[in-house]
PDB file of C-alpha atoms and ligand atoms in Angstrom:
ATOM      1  CA  MET A   1      66.667  -9.302  13.759  1.00 91.00           C
ATOM      2  CA  HIS A   2      69.131 -12.078  13.179  1.00 94.00           C
ATOM      3  CA  PHE A   3      72.512 -11.315  14.763  1.00 97.00           C
ATOM      4  CA  THR A   4      75.723 -12.657  13.272  1.00 98.00           C
ATOM      5  CA  VAL A   5      78.604 -12.038  15.656  1.00 98.00           C
ATOM      6  CA  LEU A   6      82.208 -11.653  14.461  1.00 98.00           C
ATOM      7  CA  ARG A   7      84.663 -11.823  17.358  1.00 98.00           C
ATOM      8  CA  PHE A   8      88.129 -10.293  17.618  1.00 98.00           C
ATOM      9  CA  ASP A   9      90.701 -10.595  20.379  1.00 98.00           C
ATOM     10  CA  SER A  10      92.028  -7.151  19.536  1.00 98.00           C
ATOM     11  CA  ILE A  11      90.902  -4.534  17.044  1.00 98.00           C
ATOM     12  CA  ASP A  12      91.322  -0.796  16.519  1.00 98.00           C
ATOM     13  CA  SER A  13      87.618  -0.019  16.899  1.00 98.00           C
ATOM     14  CA  THR A  14      84.574  -2.264  16.534  1.00 98.00           C
ATOM     15  CA  ASN A  15      82.735   0.724  15.018  1.00 98.00           C
ATOM     16  CA  SER A  16      85.418   1.181  12.345  1.00 98.00           C
ATOM     17  CA  GLU A  17      85.271  -2.513  11.476  1.00 98.00           C
ATOM     18  CA  ALA A  18      81.450  -2.517  11.366  1.00 98.00           C
ATOM     19  CA  LEU A  19      81.463   0.620   9.147  1.00 98.00           C
ATOM     20  CA  LYS A  20      83.893  -1.086   6.783  1.00 98.00           C
ATOM     21  CA  GLU A  21      81.675  -4.166   6.623  1.00 97.00           C
ATOM     22  CA  ALA A  22      78.572  -1.994   6.140  1.00 97.00           C
ATOM     23  CA  ARG A  23      80.178  -0.170   3.193  1.00 96.00           C
ATOM     24  CA  GLN A  24      80.903  -3.562   1.671  1.00 95.00           C
ATOM     25  CA  GLY A  25      77.239  -4.488   1.951  1.00 94.00           C
ATOM     26  CA  ALA A  26      76.982  -6.303   5.299  1.00 96.00           C
ATOM     27  CA  SER A  27      73.414  -7.134   6.290  1.00 96.00           C
ATOM     28  CA  GLU A  28      71.544  -5.755   9.223  1.00 97.00           C
ATOM     29  CA  GLY A  29      72.431  -7.622  12.388  1.00 98.00           C
ATOM     30  CA  LEU A  30      76.137  -8.038  11.760  1.00 98.00           C
ATOM     31  CA  CYS A  31      77.763  -7.544  15.093  1.00 98.00           C
ATOM     32  CA  ILE A  32      81.442  -6.907  15.793  1.00 98.00           C
ATOM     33  CA  VAL A  33      82.641  -7.740  19.300  1.00 98.00           C
ATOM     34  CA  ALA A  34      86.219  -7.369  20.558  1.00 98.00           C
ATOM     35  CA  ARG A  35      87.942  -8.280  23.799  1.00 98.00           C
ATOM     36  CA  ARG A  36      89.912  -5.073  23.569  1.00 98.00           C
ATOM     37  CA  GLN A  37      90.146  -1.984  21.336  1.00 98.00           C
ATOM     38  CA  THR A  38      93.377  -0.180  20.608  1.00 98.00           C
ATOM     39  CA  ALA A  39      91.642   2.915  19.210  1.00 98.00           C
ATOM     40  CA  GLY A  40      88.129   2.813  20.673  1.00 98.00           C
ATOM     41  CA  ARG A  41      86.274   5.955  19.678  1.00 98.00           C
ATOM     42  CA  GLY A  42      83.884   8.345  21.378  1.00 98.00           C
ATOM     43  CA  ARG A  43      82.124  11.310  19.781  1.00 95.00           C
ATOM     44  CA  MET A  44      83.973  14.242  18.216  1.00 91.00           C
ATOM     45  CA  GLY A  45      87.324  12.536  17.972  1.00 92.00           C
ATOM     46  CA  ARG A  46      87.425  11.527  21.623  1.00 96.00           C
ATOM     47  CA  SER A  47      88.579   8.094  22.691  1.00 97.00           C
ATOM     48  CA  TRP A  48      86.930   5.232  24.541  1.00 98.00           C
ATOM     49  CA  ILE A  49      89.349   3.421  26.823  1.00 97.00           C
ATOM     50  CA  SER A  50      88.951  -0.286  26.142  1.00 98.00           C
ATOM     51  CA  PRO A  51      91.371  -2.547  28.065  1.00 97.00           C
ATOM     52  CA  ALA A  52      91.334  -6.289  27.397  1.00 97.00           C
ATOM     53  CA  ASP A  53      88.394  -8.155  28.945  1.00 96.00           C
ATOM     54  CA  ALA A  54      87.512  -5.150  31.091  1.00 96.00           C
ATOM     55  CA  GLY A  55      84.418  -4.192  29.173  1.00 97.00           C
ATOM     56  CA  LEU A  56      81.953  -5.093  26.471  1.00 98.00           C
ATOM     57  CA  TYR A  57      82.874  -3.481  23.146  1.00 98.00           C
ATOM     58  CA  LEU A  58      80.249  -4.157  20.522  1.00 98.00           C
ATOM     59  CA  SER A  59      78.972  -2.614  17.286  1.00 98.00           C
ATOM     60  CA  VAL A  60      75.861  -3.546  15.328  1.00 98.00           C
ATOM     61  CA  VAL A  61      75.197  -2.832  11.643  1.00 98.00           C
ATOM     62  CA  LEU A  62      71.657  -1.556  11.065  1.00 98.00           C
ATOM     63  CA  ARG A  63      69.748  -0.758   7.897  1.00 97.00           C
ATOM     64  CA  PRO A  64      66.961   1.233   9.490  1.00 97.00           C
ATOM     65  CA  LYS A  65      63.732   1.938   7.663  1.00 95.00           C
ATOM     66  CA  LEU A  66      63.321   5.293   9.309  1.00 95.00           C
ATOM     67  CA  ASP A  67      62.775   8.806   8.123  1.00 94.00           C
ATOM     68  CA  THR A  68      66.129  10.629   8.359  1.00 94.00           C
ATOM     69  CA  LYS A  69      64.799  12.946  11.042  1.00 95.00           C
ATOM     70  CA  TYR A  70      64.346   9.980  13.376  1.00 97.00           C
ATOM     71  CA  LEU A  71      67.859   8.537  12.961  1.00 97.00           C
ATOM     72  CA  PRO A  72      69.137  10.236  16.156  1.00 97.00           C
ATOM     73  CA  LEU A  73      66.603   8.095  18.029  1.00 98.00           C
ATOM     74  CA  LEU A  74      68.864   5.092  17.367  1.00 98.00           C
ATOM     75  CA  THR A  75      71.243   6.449  20.015  1.00 98.00           C
ATOM     76  CA  LEU A  76      68.414   6.985  22.492  1.00 98.00           C
ATOM     77  CA  MET A  77      67.011   3.531  21.708  1.00 98.00           C
ATOM     78  CA  ALA A  78      70.397   1.912  22.355  1.00 98.00           C
ATOM     79  CA  ALA A  79      70.683   3.754  25.682  1.00 98.00           C
ATOM     80  CA  VAL A  80      67.275   2.387  26.685  1.00 98.00           C
ATOM     81  CA  ALA A  81      68.481  -1.135  25.800  1.00 98.00           C
ATOM     82  CA  VAL A  82      71.655  -0.691  27.899  1.00 98.00           C
ATOM     83  CA  SER A  83      69.637   0.693  30.784  1.00 98.00           C
ATOM     84  CA  ASP A  84      67.241  -2.282  30.694  1.00 98.00           C
ATOM     85  CA  THR A  85      70.144  -4.735  30.494  1.00 98.00           C
ATOM     86  CA  LEU A  86      71.736  -3.278  33.627  1.00 97.00           C
ATOM     87  CA  SER A  87      68.511  -3.014  35.573  1.00 97.00           C
ATOM     88  CA  GLU A  88      67.075  -6.418  34.617  1.00 96.00           C
ATOM     89  CA  THR A  89      70.287  -8.406  34.930  1.00 93.00           C
ATOM     90  CA  TYR A  90      71.893  -6.710  37.926  1.00 94.00           C
ATOM     91  CA  GLY A  91      69.076  -4.830  39.634  1.00 94.00           C
ATOM     92  CA  LEU A  92      70.782  -1.479  39.056  1.00 97.00           C
ATOM     93  CA  ASN A  93      68.927   1.785  38.668  1.00 97.00           C
ATOM     94  CA  PRO A  94      70.700   3.479  35.750  1.00 98.00           C
ATOM     95  CA  ASP A  95      70.106   7.001  34.511  1.00 98.00           C
ATOM     96  CA  ILE A  96      70.512   8.156  30.906  1.00 98.00           C
ATOM     97  CA  LYS A  97      72.326  11.407  30.237  1.00 98.00           C
ATOM     98  CA  TRP A  98      71.332  12.926  26.922  1.00 98.00           C
ATOM     99  CA  PRO A  99      72.230  11.831  24.365  1.00 96.00           C
ATOM    100  CA  ASN A 100      74.548   8.860  24.667  1.00 96.00           C
ATOM    101  CA  ASP A 101      75.658   8.116  28.226  1.00 98.00           C
ATOM    102  CA  VAL A 102      74.305   5.567  30.657  1.00 98.00           C
ATOM    103  CA  LEU A 103      75.134   6.434  34.247  1.00 98.00           C
ATOM    104  CA  VAL A 104      75.110   4.466  37.474  1.00 98.00           C
ATOM    105  CA  ASN A 105      75.456   6.467  40.691  1.00 97.00           C
ATOM    106  CA  GLU A 106      75.848   9.542  38.446  1.00 97.00           C
ATOM    107  CA  LYS A 107      78.954   8.106  36.781  1.00 98.00           C
ATOM    108  CA  LYS A 108      79.342   6.891  33.237  1.00 98.00           C
ATOM    109  CA  ILE A 109      79.205   3.117  32.891  1.00 98.00           C
ATOM    110  CA  SER A 110      78.390   3.042  29.181  1.00 98.00           C
ATOM    111  CA  GLY A 111      78.755   5.189  26.082  1.00 98.00           C
ATOM    112  CA  ILE A 112      77.100   4.884  22.683  1.00 98.00           C
ATOM    113  CA  LEU A 113      78.407   5.993  19.304  1.00 98.00           C
ATOM    114  CA  ALA A 114      76.115   5.897  16.251  1.00 98.00           C
ATOM    115  CA  GLU A 115      77.707   6.517  12.851  1.00 98.00           C
ATOM    116  CA  ALA A 116      76.250   6.381   9.361  1.00 97.00           C
ATOM    117  CA  ALA A 117      77.766   4.853   6.224  1.00 95.00           C
ATOM    118  CA  GLU A 118      76.629   4.926   2.616  1.00 91.00           C
ATOM    119  CA  SER A 119      76.772   1.662   0.754  1.00 88.00           C
ATOM    120  CA  PRO A 120      75.437   0.310  -2.545  1.00 87.00           C
ATOM    121  CA  ALA A 121      72.671  -1.306  -0.493  1.00 87.00           C
ATOM    122  CA  GLY A 122      71.660   2.119   0.874  1.00 93.00           C
ATOM    123  CA  LEU A 123      72.224   3.847   4.173  1.00 96.00           C
ATOM    124  CA  ALA A 124      73.617   1.834   7.051  1.00 98.00           C
ATOM    125  CA  VAL A 125      73.995   2.958  10.634  1.00 98.00           C
ATOM    126  CA  VAL A 126      76.492   1.403  13.003  1.00 98.00           C
ATOM    127  CA  VAL A 127      75.570   1.594  16.654  1.00 98.00           C
ATOM    128  CA  GLY A 128      78.558   1.021  18.928  1.00 98.00           C
ATOM    129  CA  ILE A 129      78.152   0.313  22.616  1.00 98.00           C
ATOM    130  CA  GLY A 130      80.844   0.224  25.276  1.00 98.00           C
ATOM    131  CA  ILE A 131      79.987  -0.983  28.780  1.00 98.00           C
ATOM    132  CA  ASN A 132      82.571  -0.949  31.561  1.00 97.00           C
ATOM    133  CA  LEU A 133      82.505  -4.287  33.312  1.00 96.00           C
ATOM    134  CA  ARG A 134      85.626  -4.842  35.393  1.00 94.00           C
ATOM    135  CA  GLN A 135      87.707  -1.647  35.451  1.00 92.00           C
ATOM    136  CA  THR A 136      88.328  -0.137  38.823  1.00 89.00           C
ATOM    137  CA  ASN A 137      91.150   2.213  37.825  1.00 92.00           C
ATOM    138  CA  PHE A 138      90.363   4.804  35.192  1.00 95.00           C
ATOM    139  CA  PRO A 139      92.768   7.373  33.714  1.00 95.00           C
ATOM    140  CA  PRO A 140      92.928  10.528  35.879  1.00 95.00           C
ATOM    141  CA  ASP A 141      91.131  12.788  33.380  1.00 94.00           C
ATOM    142  CA  PHE A 142      87.855  10.904  33.797  1.00 95.00           C
ATOM    143  CA  ALA A 143      88.424   8.804  36.940  1.00 94.00           C
ATOM    144  CA  GLY A 144      85.912  10.998  38.780  1.00 94.00           C
ATOM    145  CA  THR A 145      83.153  10.535  36.212  1.00 96.00           C
ATOM    146  CA  ALA A 146      83.494   6.863  35.204  1.00 98.00           C
ATOM    147  CA  THR A 147      82.355   3.651  36.827  1.00 98.00           C
ATOM    148  CA  SER A 148      82.031  -0.031  36.007  1.00 97.00           C
ATOM    149  CA  LEU A 149      79.649  -2.860  36.701  1.00 96.00           C
ATOM    150  CA  ALA A 150      82.183  -4.293  39.182  1.00 95.00           C
ATOM    151  CA  GLU A 151      82.139  -1.035  41.152  1.00 95.00           C
ATOM    152  CA  ALA A 152      78.374  -0.834  40.976  1.00 95.00           C
ATOM    153  CA  ILE A 153      77.633  -4.334  42.254  1.00 93.00           C
ATOM    154  CA  GLY A 154      80.602  -4.631  44.661  1.00 88.00           C
ATOM    155  CA  GLU A 155      80.807  -8.034  46.304  1.00 78.00           C
ATOM    156  CA  ARG A 156      78.586  -9.643  43.687  1.00 80.00           C
ATOM    157  CA  LYS A 157      81.165  -8.974  40.984  1.00 78.00           C
ATOM    158  CA  ALA A 158      81.842 -12.664  40.512  1.00 76.00           C
ATOM    159  CA  GLU A 159      78.416 -12.666  38.835  1.00 82.00           C
ATOM    160  CA  ILE A 160      79.719 -10.659  35.868  1.00 88.00           C
ATOM    161  CA  GLU A 161      79.672 -12.884  32.857  1.00 92.00           C
ATOM    162  CA  THR A 162      80.488 -11.093  29.638  1.00 94.00           C
ATOM    163  CA  SER A 163      78.726 -13.500  27.305  1.00 95.00           C
ATOM    164  CA  ALA A 164      75.491 -13.448  29.345  1.00 94.00           C
ATOM    165  CA  LEU A 165      75.569  -9.660  29.408  1.00 96.00           C
ATOM    166  CA  GLU A 166      76.126  -9.538  25.660  1.00 97.00           C
ATOM    167  CA  GLU A 167      73.193 -11.884  25.094  1.00 97.00           C
ATOM    168  CA  GLN A 168      70.883  -9.788  27.279  1.00 97.00           C
ATOM    169  CA  LEU A 169      72.005  -6.590  25.617  1.00 98.00           C
ATOM    170  CA  LEU A 170      71.299  -7.956  22.131  1.00 98.00           C
ATOM    171  CA  ARG A 171      67.897  -9.169  23.292  1.00 98.00           C
ATOM    172  CA  PHE A 172      66.897  -5.711  24.569  1.00 98.00           C
ATOM    173  CA  PHE A 173      68.512  -4.050  21.557  1.00 98.00           C
ATOM    174  CA  ASP A 174      66.449  -6.198  19.193  1.00 98.00           C
ATOM    175  CA  TYR A 175      63.286  -5.536  21.201  1.00 98.00           C
ATOM    176  CA  TRP A 176      63.636  -1.743  21.271  1.00 98.00           C
ATOM    177  CA  TYR A 177      64.819  -1.554  17.651  1.00 98.00           C
ATOM    178  CA  GLY A 178      61.660  -3.432  16.671  1.00 98.00           C
ATOM    179  CA  ILE A 179      59.583  -0.952  18.671  1.00 98.00           C
ATOM    180  CA  LEU A 180      61.348   2.013  17.057  1.00 98.00           C
ATOM    181  CA  GLN A 181      60.594   0.720  13.576  1.00 96.00           C
ATOM    182  CA  GLY A 182      56.973  -0.077  14.365  1.00 95.00           C
ATOM    183  CA  GLU A 183      53.928   2.152  14.298  1.00 93.00           C
ATOM    184  CA  SER A 184      54.333   5.175  16.643  1.00 95.00           C
ATOM    185  CA  GLY A 185      57.859   3.866  17.241  1.00 97.00           C
ATOM    186  CA  SER A 186      59.430   7.267  17.740  1.00 97.00           C
ATOM    187  CA  GLU A 187      56.884   8.194  20.414  1.00 98.00           C
ATOM    188  CA  GLU A 188      57.383   4.900  22.180  1.00 98.00           C
ATOM    189  CA  ILE A 189      61.153   5.338  22.288  1.00 98.00           C
ATOM    190  CA  LEU A 190      60.816   8.893  23.584  1.00 98.00           C
ATOM    191  CA  ASN A 191      58.434   7.631  26.219  1.00 98.00           C
ATOM    192  CA  ALA A 192      60.738   4.789  27.263  1.00 98.00           C
ATOM    193  CA  TRP A 193      63.644   7.236  27.375  1.00 98.00           C
ATOM    194  CA  ARG A 194      61.657   9.689  29.498  1.00 98.00           C
ATOM    195  CA  GLN A 195      60.918   6.937  32.032  1.00 98.00           C
ATOM    196  CA  ARG A 196      64.613   6.093  32.354  1.00 98.00           C
ATOM    197  CA  SER A 197      66.243   9.526  32.338  1.00 98.00           C
ATOM    198  CA  THR A 198      66.271  12.266  34.962  1.00 98.00           C
ATOM    199  CA  TYR A 199      67.580  14.556  32.207  1.00 98.00           C
ATOM    200  CA  PHE A 200      64.228  14.579  30.399  1.00 98.00           C
ATOM    201  CA  SER A 201      62.796  17.574  32.216  1.00 97.00           C
ATOM    202  CA  GLY A 202      63.427  19.916  35.100  1.00 97.00           C
ATOM    203  CA  LYS A 203      67.175  19.287  35.212  1.00 98.00           C
ATOM    204  CA  ARG A 204      69.485  22.283  35.592  1.00 98.00           C
ATOM    205  CA  VAL A 205      72.232  21.802  33.017  1.00 98.00           C
ATOM    206  CA  SER A 206      75.028  23.518  31.217  1.00 97.00           C
ATOM    207  CA  VAL A 207      75.195  22.796  27.511  1.00 97.00           C
ATOM    208  CA  THR A 208      78.434  23.066  25.583  1.00 96.00           C
ATOM    209  CA  LEU A 209      78.172  23.485  21.830  1.00 92.00           C
ATOM    210  CA  GLU A 210      80.946  23.904  19.278  1.00 87.00           C
ATOM    211  CA  ASN A 211      80.665  27.688  19.528  1.00 88.00           C
ATOM    212  CA  GLY A 212      80.107  28.278  23.230  1.00 92.00           C
ATOM    213  CA  SER A 213      77.964  27.228  26.144  1.00 95.00           C
ATOM    214  CA  PHE A 214      74.842  28.229  28.076  1.00 96.00           C
ATOM    215  CA  THR A 215      72.807  27.077  31.047  1.00 97.00           C
ATOM    216  CA  GLY A 216      69.137  26.284  31.437  1.00 98.00           C
ATOM    217  CA  ILE A 217      66.532  23.755  32.528  1.00 98.00           C
ATOM    218  CA  THR A 218      65.658  20.729  30.413  1.00 98.00           C
ATOM    219  CA  GLU A 219      62.152  20.662  29.026  1.00 98.00           C
ATOM    220  CA  GLY A 220      61.605  17.419  27.147  1.00 98.00           C
ATOM    221  CA  LEU A 221      62.740  16.104  23.798  1.00 98.00           C
ATOM    222  CA  GLU A 222      61.769  17.041  20.259  1.00 98.00           C
ATOM    223  CA  PRO A 223      60.165  14.270  18.148  1.00 97.00           C
ATOM    224  CA  GLY A 224      63.565  13.557  16.530  1.00 97.00           C
ATOM    225  CA  GLY A 225      65.340  13.300  19.889  1.00 98.00           C
ATOM    226  CA  ALA A 226      66.850  16.805  20.214  1.00 98.00           C
ATOM    227  CA  LEU A 227      66.962  18.141  23.782  1.00 98.00           C
ATOM    228  CA  ARG A 228      64.845  21.174  24.675  1.00 98.00           C
ATOM    229  CA  VAL A 229      66.485  23.524  27.175  1.00 98.00           C
ATOM    230  CA  LEU A 230      64.788  26.593  28.600  1.00 98.00           C
ATOM    231  CA  ARG A 231      67.207  29.451  29.183  1.00 96.00           C
ATOM    232  CA  ALA A 232      66.910  31.948  32.052  1.00 90.00           C
ATOM    233  CA  ASP A 233      65.787  34.645  29.576  1.00 94.00           C
ATOM    234  CA  GLY A 234      62.792  32.488  28.658  1.00 95.00           C
ATOM    235  CA  SER A 235      64.075  31.407  25.241  1.00 97.00           C
ATOM    236  CA  LEU A 236      64.002  27.750  24.272  1.00 97.00           C
ATOM    237  CA  ALA A 237      67.137  26.110  22.865  1.00 97.00           C
ATOM    238  CA  ILE A 238      66.814  22.980  20.739  1.00 97.00           C
ATOM    239  CA  VAL A 239      70.064  21.052  21.160  1.00 97.00           C
ATOM    240  CA  GLN A 240      70.798  18.645  18.303  1.00 95.00           C
ATOM    241  CA  SER A 241      74.262  17.698  19.471  1.00 92.00           C
ATOM    242  CA  GLY A 242      76.413  18.884  22.316  1.00 92.00           C
ATOM    243  CA  GLU A 243      77.682  18.083  25.751  1.00 93.00           C
ATOM    244  CA  VAL A 244      75.292  18.298  28.665  1.00 96.00           C
ATOM    245  CA  ARG A 245      76.400  18.586  32.274  1.00 96.00           C
ATOM    246  CA  GLN A 246      74.246  18.604  35.351  1.00 96.00           C
ATOM    247  CA  LEU A 247      74.476  21.774  37.485  1.00 96.00           C
ATOM    248  CA  ARG A 248      73.972  21.631  41.218  1.00 85.00           C
TER     249      ARG A 248
HETATM  250  C1  BT5 B   1      81.024   7.983  24.029  1.00 79.95           C
HETATM  251  O1  BT5 B   1      81.611   9.108  23.527  1.00 79.95           O
HETATM  252  O2  BT5 B   1      80.643   7.851  25.165  1.00 79.95           O
HETATM  253  C2  BT5 B   1      80.857   6.866  23.021  1.00 79.95           C
HETATM  254  C3  BT5 B   1      81.650   5.655  23.386  1.00 79.95           C
HETATM  255  C4  BT5 B   1      81.375   4.509  22.457  1.00 79.95           C
HETATM  256  C5  BT5 B   1      82.305   3.358  22.687  1.00 79.95           C
HETATM  257  C6  BT5 B   1      81.944   2.154  21.880  1.00 79.95           C
HETATM  258  S1  BT5 B   1      82.885   0.774  22.329  1.00 79.95           S
HETATM  259  C7  BT5 B   1      82.351  -0.089  20.955  1.00 79.95           C
HETATM  260  C8  BT5 B   1      82.315   0.903  19.803  1.00 79.95           C
HETATM  261  N1  BT5 B   1      83.590   1.009  19.126  1.00 79.95           N
HETATM  262  C9  BT5 B   1      84.125   2.231  19.232  1.00 79.95           C
HETATM  263  O3  BT5 B   1      85.213   2.589  18.743  1.00 79.95           O
HETATM  264  N2  BT5 B   1      83.314   3.010  19.984  1.00 79.95           N
HETATM  265  C10 BT5 B   1      82.114   2.301  20.373  1.00 79.95           C
HETATM  266  P1  BT5 B   1      81.714  10.508  24.270  1.00 79.95           P
HETATM  267  O4  BT5 B   1      80.362  10.926  24.770  1.00 79.95           O
HETATM  268  O5  BT5 B   1      82.411  11.374  23.327  1.00 79.95           O
HETATM  269  O6  BT5 B   1      82.587  10.229  25.543  1.00 79.95           O
HETATM  270  C11 BT5 B   1      83.965  10.036  25.442  1.00 79.95           C
HETATM  271  C12 BT5 B   1      84.572  10.506  26.760  1.00 79.95           C
HETATM  272  O7  BT5 B   1      84.245   9.578  27.811  1.00 79.95           O
HETATM  273  C13 BT5 B   1      86.090  10.552  26.731  1.00 79.95           C
HETATM  274  O8  BT5 B   1      86.557  11.796  26.287  1.00 79.95           O
HETATM  275  C14 BT5 B   1      86.454  10.316  28.202  1.00 79.95           C
HETATM  276  O9  BT5 B   1      86.339  11.501  28.960  1.00 79.95           O
HETATM  277  C15 BT5 B   1      85.346   9.391  28.677  1.00 79.95           C
HETATM  278  N3  BT5 B   1      85.727   7.981  28.598  1.00 79.95           N
HETATM  279  C16 BT5 B   1      86.611   7.359  27.767  1.00 79.95           C
HETATM  280  N4  BT5 B   1      86.663   6.046  27.988  1.00 79.95           N
HETATM  281  C17 BT5 B   1      85.781   5.808  28.988  1.00 79.95           C
HETATM  282  C18 BT5 B   1      85.371   4.646  29.662  1.00 79.95           C
HETATM  283  N5  BT5 B   1      85.833   3.437  29.356  1.00 79.95           N
HETATM  284  N6  BT5 B   1      84.443   4.784  30.657  1.00 79.95           N
HETATM  285  C19 BT5 B   1      83.932   5.976  30.993  1.00 79.95           C
HETATM  286  N7  BT5 B   1      84.279   7.118  30.389  1.00 79.95           N
HETATM  287  C20 BT5 B   1      85.190   7.033  29.383  1.00 79.95           C
END
């Protein structure tokens, strides 16, 4: 993929900007990067705190040639790319929490938000990635569950170079996107995800859906990326979207 990067000092949300560009026909590979976001978005109307120069805030326009049922794999594929970036560049051992969080030391260092847009050129998907680089103080409501690269690598934090990290991330993103679109791509992404996530199987979790919650043990992923959770009564839940929390 050829990446064209548009840079902003400040923007509401790189995903919103990329969606706007996609609706106007932007080609695959257009990338929006901002030094800060004033209205960074998470899933379901939540926000992504994005102080200036404290993180990487990036969104990529994709025009995937994938069957609709495999589109959720774009989120899993992006998480694999983030995980590889952090492990290869900084020697970290990240975990992936289904579906869109990358964790280091069980805390969230990165979140992914994939959103679709219709355009005259067909369906586009924007994949937004936020990675915390330099924050050490997070707002109280998620201070206990968030971390940054600076916290994770401690004294080596002088090594954090945003542009190098961005370059590595785009390299892994391109690699795994190519795999996903190739022959047996969905299986390969599921396999790569399984190797990088302790949530794949045997994890005791609580799952919160729009209409309630339940607990169970994870039992792999469906071909389209949905999480399989075995309940205590022996029934299997297929979770397409929801919030998963590890139980101890
Ligand atoms: C996400 O949502 O994790 C997706 C985040 C995607 C952010 C990127 S940045 C570039 C692009 N442009 C955008 O506007 N968005 C994307 P979700 O799973 O819903 O998690 C959101 C929750 O994470 C919030 O409700 C907070 O509890 C927590 N949170 C917010 N900011 C955080 C941060 N910087 N680090 C860790 N946790 C955070």
